[in-house]
Coordinates of C-alpha atoms (C1' of nucleotides) in Angstrom, one line a residue:
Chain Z
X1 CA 0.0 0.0 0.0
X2 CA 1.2 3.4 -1.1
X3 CA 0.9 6.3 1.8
X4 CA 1.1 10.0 2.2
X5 CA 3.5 12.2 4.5
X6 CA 2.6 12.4 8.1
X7 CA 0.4 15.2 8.9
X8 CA -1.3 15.4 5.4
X9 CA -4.8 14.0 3.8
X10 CA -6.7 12.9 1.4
X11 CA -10.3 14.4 1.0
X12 CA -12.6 12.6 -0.5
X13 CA -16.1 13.7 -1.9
X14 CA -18.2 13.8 0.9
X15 CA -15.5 15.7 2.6
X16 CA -14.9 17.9 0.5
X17 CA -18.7 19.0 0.0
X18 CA -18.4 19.7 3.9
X19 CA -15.0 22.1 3.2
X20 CA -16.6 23.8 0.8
X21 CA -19.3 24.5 2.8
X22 CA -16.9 26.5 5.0
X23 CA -14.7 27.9 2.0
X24 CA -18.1 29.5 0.7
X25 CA -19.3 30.9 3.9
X26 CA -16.2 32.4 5.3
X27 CA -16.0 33.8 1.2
X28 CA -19.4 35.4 0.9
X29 CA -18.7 37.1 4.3
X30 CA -15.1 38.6 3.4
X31 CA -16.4 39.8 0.6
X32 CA -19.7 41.2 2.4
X33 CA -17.3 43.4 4.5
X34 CA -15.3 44.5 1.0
X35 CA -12.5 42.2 1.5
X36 CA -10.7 41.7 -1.7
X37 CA -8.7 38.1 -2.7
X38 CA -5.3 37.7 -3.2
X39 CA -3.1 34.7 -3.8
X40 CA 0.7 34.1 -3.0
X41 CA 3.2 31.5 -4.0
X42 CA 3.2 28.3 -1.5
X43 CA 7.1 29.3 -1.3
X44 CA 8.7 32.2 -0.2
X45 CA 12.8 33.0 -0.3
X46 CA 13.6 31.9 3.4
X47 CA 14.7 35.2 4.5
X48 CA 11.0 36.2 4.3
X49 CA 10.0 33.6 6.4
X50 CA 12.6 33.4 9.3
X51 CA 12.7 35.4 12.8
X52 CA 9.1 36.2 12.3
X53 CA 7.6 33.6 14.3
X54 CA 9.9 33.2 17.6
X55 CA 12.8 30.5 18.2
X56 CA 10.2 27.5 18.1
X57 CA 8.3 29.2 15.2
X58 CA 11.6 29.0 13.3
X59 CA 12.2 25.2 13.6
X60 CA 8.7 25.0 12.4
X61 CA 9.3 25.9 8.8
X62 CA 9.4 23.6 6.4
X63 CA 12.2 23.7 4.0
X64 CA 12.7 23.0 0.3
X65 CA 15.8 21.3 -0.9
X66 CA 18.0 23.0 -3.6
X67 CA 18.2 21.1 -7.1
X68 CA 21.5 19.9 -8.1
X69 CA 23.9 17.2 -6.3
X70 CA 26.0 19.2 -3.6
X71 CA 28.9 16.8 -3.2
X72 CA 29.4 16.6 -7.0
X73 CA 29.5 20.7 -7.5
X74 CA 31.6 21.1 -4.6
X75 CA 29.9 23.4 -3.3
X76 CA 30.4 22.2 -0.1
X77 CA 34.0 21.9 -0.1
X78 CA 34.5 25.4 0.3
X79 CA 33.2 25.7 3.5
X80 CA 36.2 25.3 6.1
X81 CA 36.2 23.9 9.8
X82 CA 34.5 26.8 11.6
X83 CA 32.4 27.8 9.1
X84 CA 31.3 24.2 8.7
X85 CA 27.7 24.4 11.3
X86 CA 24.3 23.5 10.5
X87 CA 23.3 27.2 9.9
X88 CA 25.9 28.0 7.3
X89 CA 25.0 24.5 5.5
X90 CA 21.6 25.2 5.3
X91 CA 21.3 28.2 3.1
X92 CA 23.7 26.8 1.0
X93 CA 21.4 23.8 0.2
X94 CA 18.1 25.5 0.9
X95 CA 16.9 29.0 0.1
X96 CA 13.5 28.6 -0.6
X97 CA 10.9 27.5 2.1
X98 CA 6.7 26.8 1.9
X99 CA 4.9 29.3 3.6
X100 CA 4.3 29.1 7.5
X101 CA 0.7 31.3 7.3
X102 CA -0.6 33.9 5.5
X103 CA 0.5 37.3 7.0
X104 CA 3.7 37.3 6.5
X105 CA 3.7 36.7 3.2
X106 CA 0.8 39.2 3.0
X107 CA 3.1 41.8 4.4
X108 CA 5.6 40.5 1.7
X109 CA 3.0 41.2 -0.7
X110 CA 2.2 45.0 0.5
X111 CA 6.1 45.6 0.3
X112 CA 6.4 44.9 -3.1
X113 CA 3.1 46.7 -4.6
X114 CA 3.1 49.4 -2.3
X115 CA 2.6 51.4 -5.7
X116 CA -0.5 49.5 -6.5
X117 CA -1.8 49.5 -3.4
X118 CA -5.1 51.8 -2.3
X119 CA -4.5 52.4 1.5
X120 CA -6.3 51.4 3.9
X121 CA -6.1 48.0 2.4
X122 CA -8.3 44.9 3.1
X123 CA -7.8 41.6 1.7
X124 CA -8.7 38.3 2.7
X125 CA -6.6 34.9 0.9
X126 CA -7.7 31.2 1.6
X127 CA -4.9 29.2 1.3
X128 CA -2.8 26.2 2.7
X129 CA 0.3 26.8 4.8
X130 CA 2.3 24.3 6.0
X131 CA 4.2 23.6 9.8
X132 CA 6.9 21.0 10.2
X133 CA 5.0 20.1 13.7
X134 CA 3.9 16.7 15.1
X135 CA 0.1 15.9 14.0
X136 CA -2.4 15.4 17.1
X137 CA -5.9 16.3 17.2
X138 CA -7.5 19.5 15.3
X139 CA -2.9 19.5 14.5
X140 CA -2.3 19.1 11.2
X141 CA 1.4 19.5 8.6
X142 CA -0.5 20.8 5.7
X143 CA -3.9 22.9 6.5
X144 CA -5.6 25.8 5.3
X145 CA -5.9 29.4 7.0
X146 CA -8.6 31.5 5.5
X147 CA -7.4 35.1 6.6
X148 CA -8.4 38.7 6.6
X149 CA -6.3 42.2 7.2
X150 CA -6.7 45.5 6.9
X151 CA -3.6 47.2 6.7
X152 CA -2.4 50.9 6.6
X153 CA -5.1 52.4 9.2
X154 CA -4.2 52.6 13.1
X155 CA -8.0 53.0 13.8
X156 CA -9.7 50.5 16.0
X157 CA -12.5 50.2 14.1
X158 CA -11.2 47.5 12.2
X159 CA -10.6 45.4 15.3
X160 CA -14.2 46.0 15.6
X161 CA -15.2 45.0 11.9
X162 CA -13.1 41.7 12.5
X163 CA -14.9 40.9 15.5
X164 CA -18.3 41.4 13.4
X165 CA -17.0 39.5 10.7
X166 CA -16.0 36.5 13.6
X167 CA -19.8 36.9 15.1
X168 CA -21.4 36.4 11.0
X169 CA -18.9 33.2 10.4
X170 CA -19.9 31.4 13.4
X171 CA -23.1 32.0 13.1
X172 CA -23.7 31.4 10.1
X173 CA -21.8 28.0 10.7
X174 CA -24.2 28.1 14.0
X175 CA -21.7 27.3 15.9
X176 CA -21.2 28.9 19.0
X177 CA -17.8 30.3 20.4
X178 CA -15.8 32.8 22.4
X179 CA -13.8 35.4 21.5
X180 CA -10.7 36.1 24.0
X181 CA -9.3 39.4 23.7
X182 CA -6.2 40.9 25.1
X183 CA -4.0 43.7 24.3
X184 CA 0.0 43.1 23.8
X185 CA 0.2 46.6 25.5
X186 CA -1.4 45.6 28.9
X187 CA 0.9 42.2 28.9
X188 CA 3.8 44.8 28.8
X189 CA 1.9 47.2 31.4
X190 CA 1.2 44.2 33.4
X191 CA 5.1 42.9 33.5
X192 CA 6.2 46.4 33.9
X193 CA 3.5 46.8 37.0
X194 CA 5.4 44.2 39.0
X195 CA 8.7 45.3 38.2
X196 CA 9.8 43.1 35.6
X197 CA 9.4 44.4 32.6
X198 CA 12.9 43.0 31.2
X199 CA 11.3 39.4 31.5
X200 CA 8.1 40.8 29.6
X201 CA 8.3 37.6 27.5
X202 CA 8.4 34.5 30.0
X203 CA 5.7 36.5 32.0
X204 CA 3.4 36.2 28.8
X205 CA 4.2 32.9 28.1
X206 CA 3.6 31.6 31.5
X207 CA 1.1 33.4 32.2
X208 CA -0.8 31.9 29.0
X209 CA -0.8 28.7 30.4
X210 CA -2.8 29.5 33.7
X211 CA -6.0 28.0 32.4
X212 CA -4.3 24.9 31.4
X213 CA -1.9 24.0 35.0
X214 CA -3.7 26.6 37.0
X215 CA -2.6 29.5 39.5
X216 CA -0.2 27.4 41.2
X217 CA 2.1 26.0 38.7
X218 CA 2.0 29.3 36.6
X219 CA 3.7 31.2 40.1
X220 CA 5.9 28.3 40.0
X221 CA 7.1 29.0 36.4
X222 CA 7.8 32.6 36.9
X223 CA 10.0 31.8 40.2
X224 CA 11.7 29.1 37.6
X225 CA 12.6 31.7 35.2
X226 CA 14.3 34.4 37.3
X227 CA 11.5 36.8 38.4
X228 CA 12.3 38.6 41.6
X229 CA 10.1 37.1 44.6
X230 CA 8.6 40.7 45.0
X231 CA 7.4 40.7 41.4
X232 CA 6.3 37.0 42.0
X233 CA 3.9 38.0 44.6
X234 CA 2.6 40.9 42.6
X235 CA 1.5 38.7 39.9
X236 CA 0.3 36.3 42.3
X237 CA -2.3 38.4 43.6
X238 CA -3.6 39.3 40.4
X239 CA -3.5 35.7 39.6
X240 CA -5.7 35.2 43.0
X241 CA -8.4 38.2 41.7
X242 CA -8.7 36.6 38.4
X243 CA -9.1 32.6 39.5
X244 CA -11.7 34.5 42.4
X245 CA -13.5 36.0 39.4
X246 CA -14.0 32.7 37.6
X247 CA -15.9 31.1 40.7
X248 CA -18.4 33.6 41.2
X249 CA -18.7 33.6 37.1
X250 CA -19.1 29.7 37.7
X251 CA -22.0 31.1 40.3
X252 CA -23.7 33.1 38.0
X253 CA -23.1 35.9 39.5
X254 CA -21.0 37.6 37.0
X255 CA -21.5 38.1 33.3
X256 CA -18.7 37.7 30.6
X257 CA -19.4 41.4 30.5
X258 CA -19.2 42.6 33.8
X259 CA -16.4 40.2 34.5
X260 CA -14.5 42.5 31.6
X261 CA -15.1 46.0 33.4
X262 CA -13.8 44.1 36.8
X263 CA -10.3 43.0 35.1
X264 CA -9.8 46.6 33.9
X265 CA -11.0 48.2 37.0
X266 CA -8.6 46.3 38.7
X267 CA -5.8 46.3 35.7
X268 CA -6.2 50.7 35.9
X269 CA -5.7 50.3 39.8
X270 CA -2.2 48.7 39.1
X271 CA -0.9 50.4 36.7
X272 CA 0.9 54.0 36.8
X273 CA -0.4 57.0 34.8
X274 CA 1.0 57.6 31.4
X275 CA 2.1 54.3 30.5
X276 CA 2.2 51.7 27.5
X277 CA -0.1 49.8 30.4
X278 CA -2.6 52.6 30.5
X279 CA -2.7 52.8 26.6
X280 CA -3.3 49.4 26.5
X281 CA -6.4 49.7 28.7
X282 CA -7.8 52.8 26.8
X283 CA -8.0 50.6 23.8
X284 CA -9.6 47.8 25.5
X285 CA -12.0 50.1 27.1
X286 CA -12.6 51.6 23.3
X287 CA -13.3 48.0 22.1
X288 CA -16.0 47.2 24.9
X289 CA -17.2 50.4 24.1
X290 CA -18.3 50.3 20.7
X291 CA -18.9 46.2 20.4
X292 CA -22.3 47.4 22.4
X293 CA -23.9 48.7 19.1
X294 CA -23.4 45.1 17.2
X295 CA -25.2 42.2 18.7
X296 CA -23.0 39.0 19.4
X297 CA -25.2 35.9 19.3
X298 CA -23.0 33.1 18.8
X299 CA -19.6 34.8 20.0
X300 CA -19.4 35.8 23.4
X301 CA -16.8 38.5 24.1
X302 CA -14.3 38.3 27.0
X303 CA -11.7 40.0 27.9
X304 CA -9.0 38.0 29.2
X305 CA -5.7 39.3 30.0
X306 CA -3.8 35.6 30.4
X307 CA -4.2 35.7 26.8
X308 CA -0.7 36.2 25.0
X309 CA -0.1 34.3 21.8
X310 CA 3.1 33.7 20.7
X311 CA 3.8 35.0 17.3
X312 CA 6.6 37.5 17.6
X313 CA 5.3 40.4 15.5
X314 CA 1.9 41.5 17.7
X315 CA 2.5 44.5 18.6
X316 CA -1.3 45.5 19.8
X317 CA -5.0 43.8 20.1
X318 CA -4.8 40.0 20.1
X319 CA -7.2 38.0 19.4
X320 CA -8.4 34.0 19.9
X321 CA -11.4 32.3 19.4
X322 CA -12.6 28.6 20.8
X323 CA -15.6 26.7 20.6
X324 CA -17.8 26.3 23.4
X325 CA -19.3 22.8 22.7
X326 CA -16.1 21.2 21.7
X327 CA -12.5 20.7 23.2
X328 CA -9.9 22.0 20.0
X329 CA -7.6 24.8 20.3
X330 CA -8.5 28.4 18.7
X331 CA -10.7 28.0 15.6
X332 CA -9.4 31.6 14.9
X333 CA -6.3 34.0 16.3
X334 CA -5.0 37.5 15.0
X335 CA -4.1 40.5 16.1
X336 CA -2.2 44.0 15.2
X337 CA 1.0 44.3 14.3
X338 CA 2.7 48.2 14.1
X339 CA 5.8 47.4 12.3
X340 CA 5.9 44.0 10.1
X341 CA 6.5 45.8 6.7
X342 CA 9.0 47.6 8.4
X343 CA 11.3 44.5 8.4
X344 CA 10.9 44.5 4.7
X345 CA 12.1 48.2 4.2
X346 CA 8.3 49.8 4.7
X347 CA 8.0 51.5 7.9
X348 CA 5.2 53.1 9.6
X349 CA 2.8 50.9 8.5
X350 CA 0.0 49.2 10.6
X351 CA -2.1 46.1 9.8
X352 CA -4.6 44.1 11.9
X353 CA -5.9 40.6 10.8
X354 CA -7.4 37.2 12.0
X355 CA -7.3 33.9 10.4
X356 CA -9.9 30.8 10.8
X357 CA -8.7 27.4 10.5
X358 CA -10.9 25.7 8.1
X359 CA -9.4 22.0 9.1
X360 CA -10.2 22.8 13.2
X361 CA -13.8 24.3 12.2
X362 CA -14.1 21.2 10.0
X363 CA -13.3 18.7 12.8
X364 CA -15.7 20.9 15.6
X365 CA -19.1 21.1 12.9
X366 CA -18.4 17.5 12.1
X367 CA -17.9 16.2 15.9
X368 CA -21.6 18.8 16.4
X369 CA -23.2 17.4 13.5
X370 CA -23.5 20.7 11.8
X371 CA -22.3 20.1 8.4
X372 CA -25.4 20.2 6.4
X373 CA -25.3 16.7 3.7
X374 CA -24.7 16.9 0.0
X375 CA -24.2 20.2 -1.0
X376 CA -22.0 19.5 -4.2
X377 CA -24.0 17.0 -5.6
X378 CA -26.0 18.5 -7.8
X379 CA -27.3 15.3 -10.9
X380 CA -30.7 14.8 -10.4
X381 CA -30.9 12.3 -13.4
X382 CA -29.4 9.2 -14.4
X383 CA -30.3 7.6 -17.9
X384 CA -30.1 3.6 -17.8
X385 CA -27.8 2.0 -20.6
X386 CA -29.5 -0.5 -22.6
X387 CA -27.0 -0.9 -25.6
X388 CA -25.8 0.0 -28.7
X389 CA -29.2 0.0 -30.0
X390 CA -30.9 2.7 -27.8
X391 CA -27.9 5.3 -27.5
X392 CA -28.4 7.1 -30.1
X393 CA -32.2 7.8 -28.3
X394 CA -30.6 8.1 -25.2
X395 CA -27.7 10.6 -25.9
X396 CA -30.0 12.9 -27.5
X397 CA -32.5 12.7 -24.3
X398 CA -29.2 13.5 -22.3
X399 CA -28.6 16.6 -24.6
X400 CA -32.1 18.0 -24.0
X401 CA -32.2 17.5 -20.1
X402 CA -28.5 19.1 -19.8
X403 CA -30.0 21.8 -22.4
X404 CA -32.5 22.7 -19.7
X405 CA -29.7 23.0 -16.8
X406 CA -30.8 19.5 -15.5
X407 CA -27.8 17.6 -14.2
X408 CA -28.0 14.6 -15.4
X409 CA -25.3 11.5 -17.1
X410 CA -25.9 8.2 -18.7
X411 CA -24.9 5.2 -16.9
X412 CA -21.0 4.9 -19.0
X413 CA -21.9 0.3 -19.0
X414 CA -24.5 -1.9 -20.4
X415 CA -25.0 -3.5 -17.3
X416 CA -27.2 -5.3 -15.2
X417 CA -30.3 -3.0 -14.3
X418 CA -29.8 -4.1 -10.7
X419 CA -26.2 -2.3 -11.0
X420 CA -27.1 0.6 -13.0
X421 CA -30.1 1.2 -10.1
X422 CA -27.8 0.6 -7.3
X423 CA -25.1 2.9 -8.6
X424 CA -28.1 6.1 -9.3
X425 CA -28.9 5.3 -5.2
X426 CA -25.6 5.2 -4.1
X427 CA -25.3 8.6 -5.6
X428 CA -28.3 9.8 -4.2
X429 CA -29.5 10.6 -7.8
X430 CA -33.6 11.2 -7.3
X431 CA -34.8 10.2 -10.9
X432 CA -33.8 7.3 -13.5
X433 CA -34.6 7.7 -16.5
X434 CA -35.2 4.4 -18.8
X435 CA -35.9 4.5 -22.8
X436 CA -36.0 1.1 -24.0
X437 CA -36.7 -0.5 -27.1
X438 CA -40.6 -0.2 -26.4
X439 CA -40.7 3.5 -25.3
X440 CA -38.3 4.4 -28.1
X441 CA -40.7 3.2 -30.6
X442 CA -43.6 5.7 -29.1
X443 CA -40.8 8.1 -28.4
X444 CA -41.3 8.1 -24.6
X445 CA -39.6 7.5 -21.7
X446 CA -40.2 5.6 -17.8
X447 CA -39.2 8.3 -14.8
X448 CA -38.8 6.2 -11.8
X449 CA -38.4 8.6 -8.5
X450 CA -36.1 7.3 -6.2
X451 CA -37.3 8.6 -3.5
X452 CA -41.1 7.4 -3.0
X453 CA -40.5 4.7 -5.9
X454 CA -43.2 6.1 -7.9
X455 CA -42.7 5.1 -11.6
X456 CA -44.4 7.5 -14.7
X457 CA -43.7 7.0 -18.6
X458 CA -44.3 10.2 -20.4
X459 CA -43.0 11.5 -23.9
X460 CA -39.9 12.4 -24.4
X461 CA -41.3 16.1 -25.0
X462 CA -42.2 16.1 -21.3
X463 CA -39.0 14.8 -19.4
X464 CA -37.2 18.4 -18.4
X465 CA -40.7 20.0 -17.6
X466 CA -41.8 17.3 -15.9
X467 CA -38.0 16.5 -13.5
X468 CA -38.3 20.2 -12.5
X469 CA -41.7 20.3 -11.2
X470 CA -40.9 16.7 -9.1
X471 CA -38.1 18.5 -8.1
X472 CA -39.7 21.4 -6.4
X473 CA -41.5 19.3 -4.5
X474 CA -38.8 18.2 -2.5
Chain X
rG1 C1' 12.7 17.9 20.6
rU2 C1' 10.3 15.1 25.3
rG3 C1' 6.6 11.5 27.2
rG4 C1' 2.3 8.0 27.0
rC5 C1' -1.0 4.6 24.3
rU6 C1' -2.1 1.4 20.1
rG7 C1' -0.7 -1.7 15.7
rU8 C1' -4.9 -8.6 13.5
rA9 C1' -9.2 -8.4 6.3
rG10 C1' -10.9 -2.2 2.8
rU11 C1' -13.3 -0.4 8.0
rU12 C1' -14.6 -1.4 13.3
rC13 C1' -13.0 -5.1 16.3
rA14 C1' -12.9 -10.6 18.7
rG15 C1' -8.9 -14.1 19.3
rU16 C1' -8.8 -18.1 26.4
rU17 C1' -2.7 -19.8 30.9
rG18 C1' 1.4 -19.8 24.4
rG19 C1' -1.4 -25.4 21.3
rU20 C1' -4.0 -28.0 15.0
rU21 C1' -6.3 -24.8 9.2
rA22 C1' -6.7 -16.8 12.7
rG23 C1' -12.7 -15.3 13.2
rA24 C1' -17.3 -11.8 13.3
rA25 C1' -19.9 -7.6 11.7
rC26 C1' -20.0 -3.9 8.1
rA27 C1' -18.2 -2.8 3.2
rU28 C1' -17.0 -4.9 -1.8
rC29 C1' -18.1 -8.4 -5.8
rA30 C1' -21.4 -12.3 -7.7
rG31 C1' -26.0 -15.0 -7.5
rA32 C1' -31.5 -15.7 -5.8
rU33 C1' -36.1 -12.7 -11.9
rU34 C1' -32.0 -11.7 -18.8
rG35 C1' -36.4 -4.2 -17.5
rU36 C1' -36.0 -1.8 -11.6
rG37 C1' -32.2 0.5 -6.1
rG38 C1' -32.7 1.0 -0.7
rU39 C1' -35.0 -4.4 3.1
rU40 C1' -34.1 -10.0 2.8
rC41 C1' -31.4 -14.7 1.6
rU42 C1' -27.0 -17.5 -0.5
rG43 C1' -22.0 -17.5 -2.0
rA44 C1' -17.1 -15.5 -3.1
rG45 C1' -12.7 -12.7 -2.8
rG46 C1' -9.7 -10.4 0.7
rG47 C1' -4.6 -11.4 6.2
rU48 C1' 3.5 -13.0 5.7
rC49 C1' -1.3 -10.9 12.6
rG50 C1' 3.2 -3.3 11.2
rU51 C1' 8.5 -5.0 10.3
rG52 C1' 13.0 -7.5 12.0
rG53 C1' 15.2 -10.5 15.6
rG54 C1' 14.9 -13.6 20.2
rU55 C1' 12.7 -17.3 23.9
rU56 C1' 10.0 -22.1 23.0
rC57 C1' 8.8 -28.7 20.7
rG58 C1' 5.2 -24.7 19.2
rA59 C1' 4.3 -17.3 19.1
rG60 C1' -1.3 -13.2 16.8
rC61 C1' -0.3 -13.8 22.3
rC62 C1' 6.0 -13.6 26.0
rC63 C1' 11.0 -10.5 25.4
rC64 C1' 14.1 -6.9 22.6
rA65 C1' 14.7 -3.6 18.6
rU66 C1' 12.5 -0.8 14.8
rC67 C1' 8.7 1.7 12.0
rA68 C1' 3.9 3.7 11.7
rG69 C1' -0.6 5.9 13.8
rC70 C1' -3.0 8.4 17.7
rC71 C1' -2.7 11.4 22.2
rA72 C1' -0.2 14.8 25.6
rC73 C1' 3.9 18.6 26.4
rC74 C1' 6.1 22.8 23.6
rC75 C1' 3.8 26.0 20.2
rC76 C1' -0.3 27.0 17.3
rA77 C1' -5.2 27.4 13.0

RNA sequence: GUGGCUGUAGUUCAGUUGGUUAGAACAUCAGAUUGUGGUUCUGAGGGUCGUGGGUUCGAGCCCCAUCAGCCACCCCA
């Protein structure tokens, strides 16, 4: 048996009828908020690709090999004792690498046609990326991000149409989720509050995890990683006010929304006057603000300042997205970054964006029974092969009913009725059409409805009118 | 990169303290009416028990190694 690389699929029909589903949803939306497509090459020069995801980010790019034999150019020879490390080898057998997501190469993209480019820019591009990371559930090597940005505007309004745009998705999927939001700005407020701004980065990343090992092992982490006992205690006690929030929230006594004003309340408490922290805040209070004139009926909005994320380049809003009713990881993440065309020579430029993961949403509407059946196939008639002798009646009959935008084919065999029927009900093809040698002579033809088993011979004449009537029915 | 679990037919799984020729269901194909599917009945094909080695008179079962898949950590969609 042959196989394919770990991490990849096959999709067969029935899947792929479900995908689409998604693909066309998330599509019509994008566009609905004046989104415009774009497409990129599956491989980008390496250069573009490296240092823009964090150390572990890095190792998770896959990269292409170079053509040509190495040891046979001598290439390789040139390289002396020192030199000789896996770094230097590597971009001398490798300098092209498939993409690791979307918005890098998007900011790529807006680097290179800045000329062409109508600012503030929105474009959304569904595509596959690939990560060099062990599969597990909802994990895949080869999947496919559907993303949106808006780049060259500061203004918080487009955090705002992205969270709309997440609230129409899921709800149109009718699946029901929440959106955590944070802000990169009140992590950094937050380290710099306790006195440790220097270790901003293990602070985020340990703090991320407190839902997962809880309040204890996340104090233990920070002590781990060199964060003065003062500092420790500081963020401890915040620790304390948020795990204390989560029981009376488990009570019922406070709503994702009040549980919001509480954090920042406490948040504006902590942190001194003007500060990155204190920006921070005033966006998230901006946010909450204005989210009040859209409803949210399938996403419930929460603040949550645990939430960091890890890709390097957010510089502002973050966002995440999981589903209530099913344990996956984020469905959906994004967030603002100030300066990523600046590390391609384009400074000064902000973008925002989110991406959904169409595999994950995939995996969640299938586990919830949500992905409505058979929405590619679209033949609603099948024309029984009797031989040679009635195909000249029976190609012309397939003419007429294709003519009339009926989908419809003609069994390819002369073979067994029993097989020609069981292959029309395997496709869940409603009517078979059969034209003899006896209806051929009065020019007519037997409609048999798969679905009731009703069976009608009418003329040929009759056939399209007659199929798109039943059809309505249905 | 680290750890855990599982590998028997296309699929889901049985398979006794190690004992003759490894089974079932579903799926596939064929037949039960030479012009009628879904239900029923009959039959057939399909396995080097992941792979390699070891223990034993004898291994699907025990031991070692290896590979693959799944799950968790890390990170993420």
């Amino acid at each position: 048996m042959p196989s394919i690389p770990k991490g990849t699929r096959d999709f067969q029909p029935a899947e792929m009828s479900g995908r689409n589903y998604i693909f066309d949803t998330v599509k019509r939306i994008f566009k609905n908020f004046g989104f415009l497509p774009i497409e990129t090459p599956s491989m980008e020069n390496i250069e573009t690709l490296t240092g823009k995801y964090g150390d572990e980010g890095d190792k998770l790019i896959f990269r292409i090999l170079n053509s040509g034999d190495f040891v046979e150019s001598g290439k390789l020879k040139n390289i002396s004792g020192e030199e000789f490390n896996s770094k230097k080898l590597s971009s001398l057998i490798s300098e092209k690498a498939l993409r690791y997501d979307l918005t890098v190469p998007f900011a790529r993209y807006v680097v290179m046609h800045r000329n062409d480019i109508v600012f503030p820019f929105k474009r959304y591009q569904i595509q596959p990326v690939w990560r060099a990371d062990r599969p597990q559930k909802g994990r895949f090597r080869e999947f496919y991000q559907c993303d949106i940005d808006v780049i060259g505007s500061d203004s918080l309004l487009n955090e705002i149409e992205l969270l709309q745009v997440i609230e129409k998705v899921f709800s149109s999927l009718n699946l029901k989720v929440t959106i955590k939001l944070n802000n990169r700005k009140i992590l950094f407020g937050l380290a710099e509050a306790i006195g440790a701004s220097e270790h901003f980065t293990q602070i985020t990343m340990a703090l991320d995890k407190l839902e997962k090992v809880g309040e204890k092992a996340v104090i233990e982490e920070l002590g781990q990683r060199g964060i003065k006992p003062d500092a420790v205690e500081k963020m401890a006690a915040f620790l304390r006010f948020i795990s204390n929030e989560k029981i009376s929230s488990d009570l019922g006594i406070l709503s994702s929304d009040n549980h919001s004003k509480s954090r920042l309340e406490y948040l504006t408490n902590i942190f001194n006057s003007p500060s990155i922290g204190v920006k921070g805040l005033e966006e998230m209070n901006f946010l909450i603000k204005h989210i009040k004139s859209f409803k949210f009926d399938f996403a419930e909005i929460e603040f949550d300042p645990t939430l960091a994320r890890g890709l390097d380049y957010y510089t502002g809003s973050i966002f995440e997205v999981i589903a209530k009713d099913a344990e996956m990881g984020s469905l959906c993440g994004g967030g603002r970054y100030d300066n990523l065309t600046g590390v391609f020579g384009l400074p000064g430029i902000s973008g925002v964006g989110i991406s959904f993961g169409a595999d994950r949403i995939y995996e969640v509407l299938k586990t919830l029974n949500l992905i409505p059946e058979n929405t590619d196939r679209c033949v609603s008639a099948m024309l029984v092969n009797f031989g040679e002798a009635e195909l000249e009646f029976a190609l012309s009959l397939l003419a007429q009913l294709r003519e009339a935008g009926i989908g419809a084919e003609l069994y390819p065999d002369n073979a067994k009725l029993k097989k020609q029927f069981a292959y029309a009900d395997a496709g869940k093809i409603p009517f078979v059409l059969m034209a003899g040698r006896d209806e051929i002579l009065e020019k007519k033809v037997s409609v048999k409805n798969m679905q009731n088993g009703e069976q009608v011979t009418i003329t040929e004449d009759e056939v399209s009118e007659y199929i798109i009537n039943a059809s309505h029915q249905f």
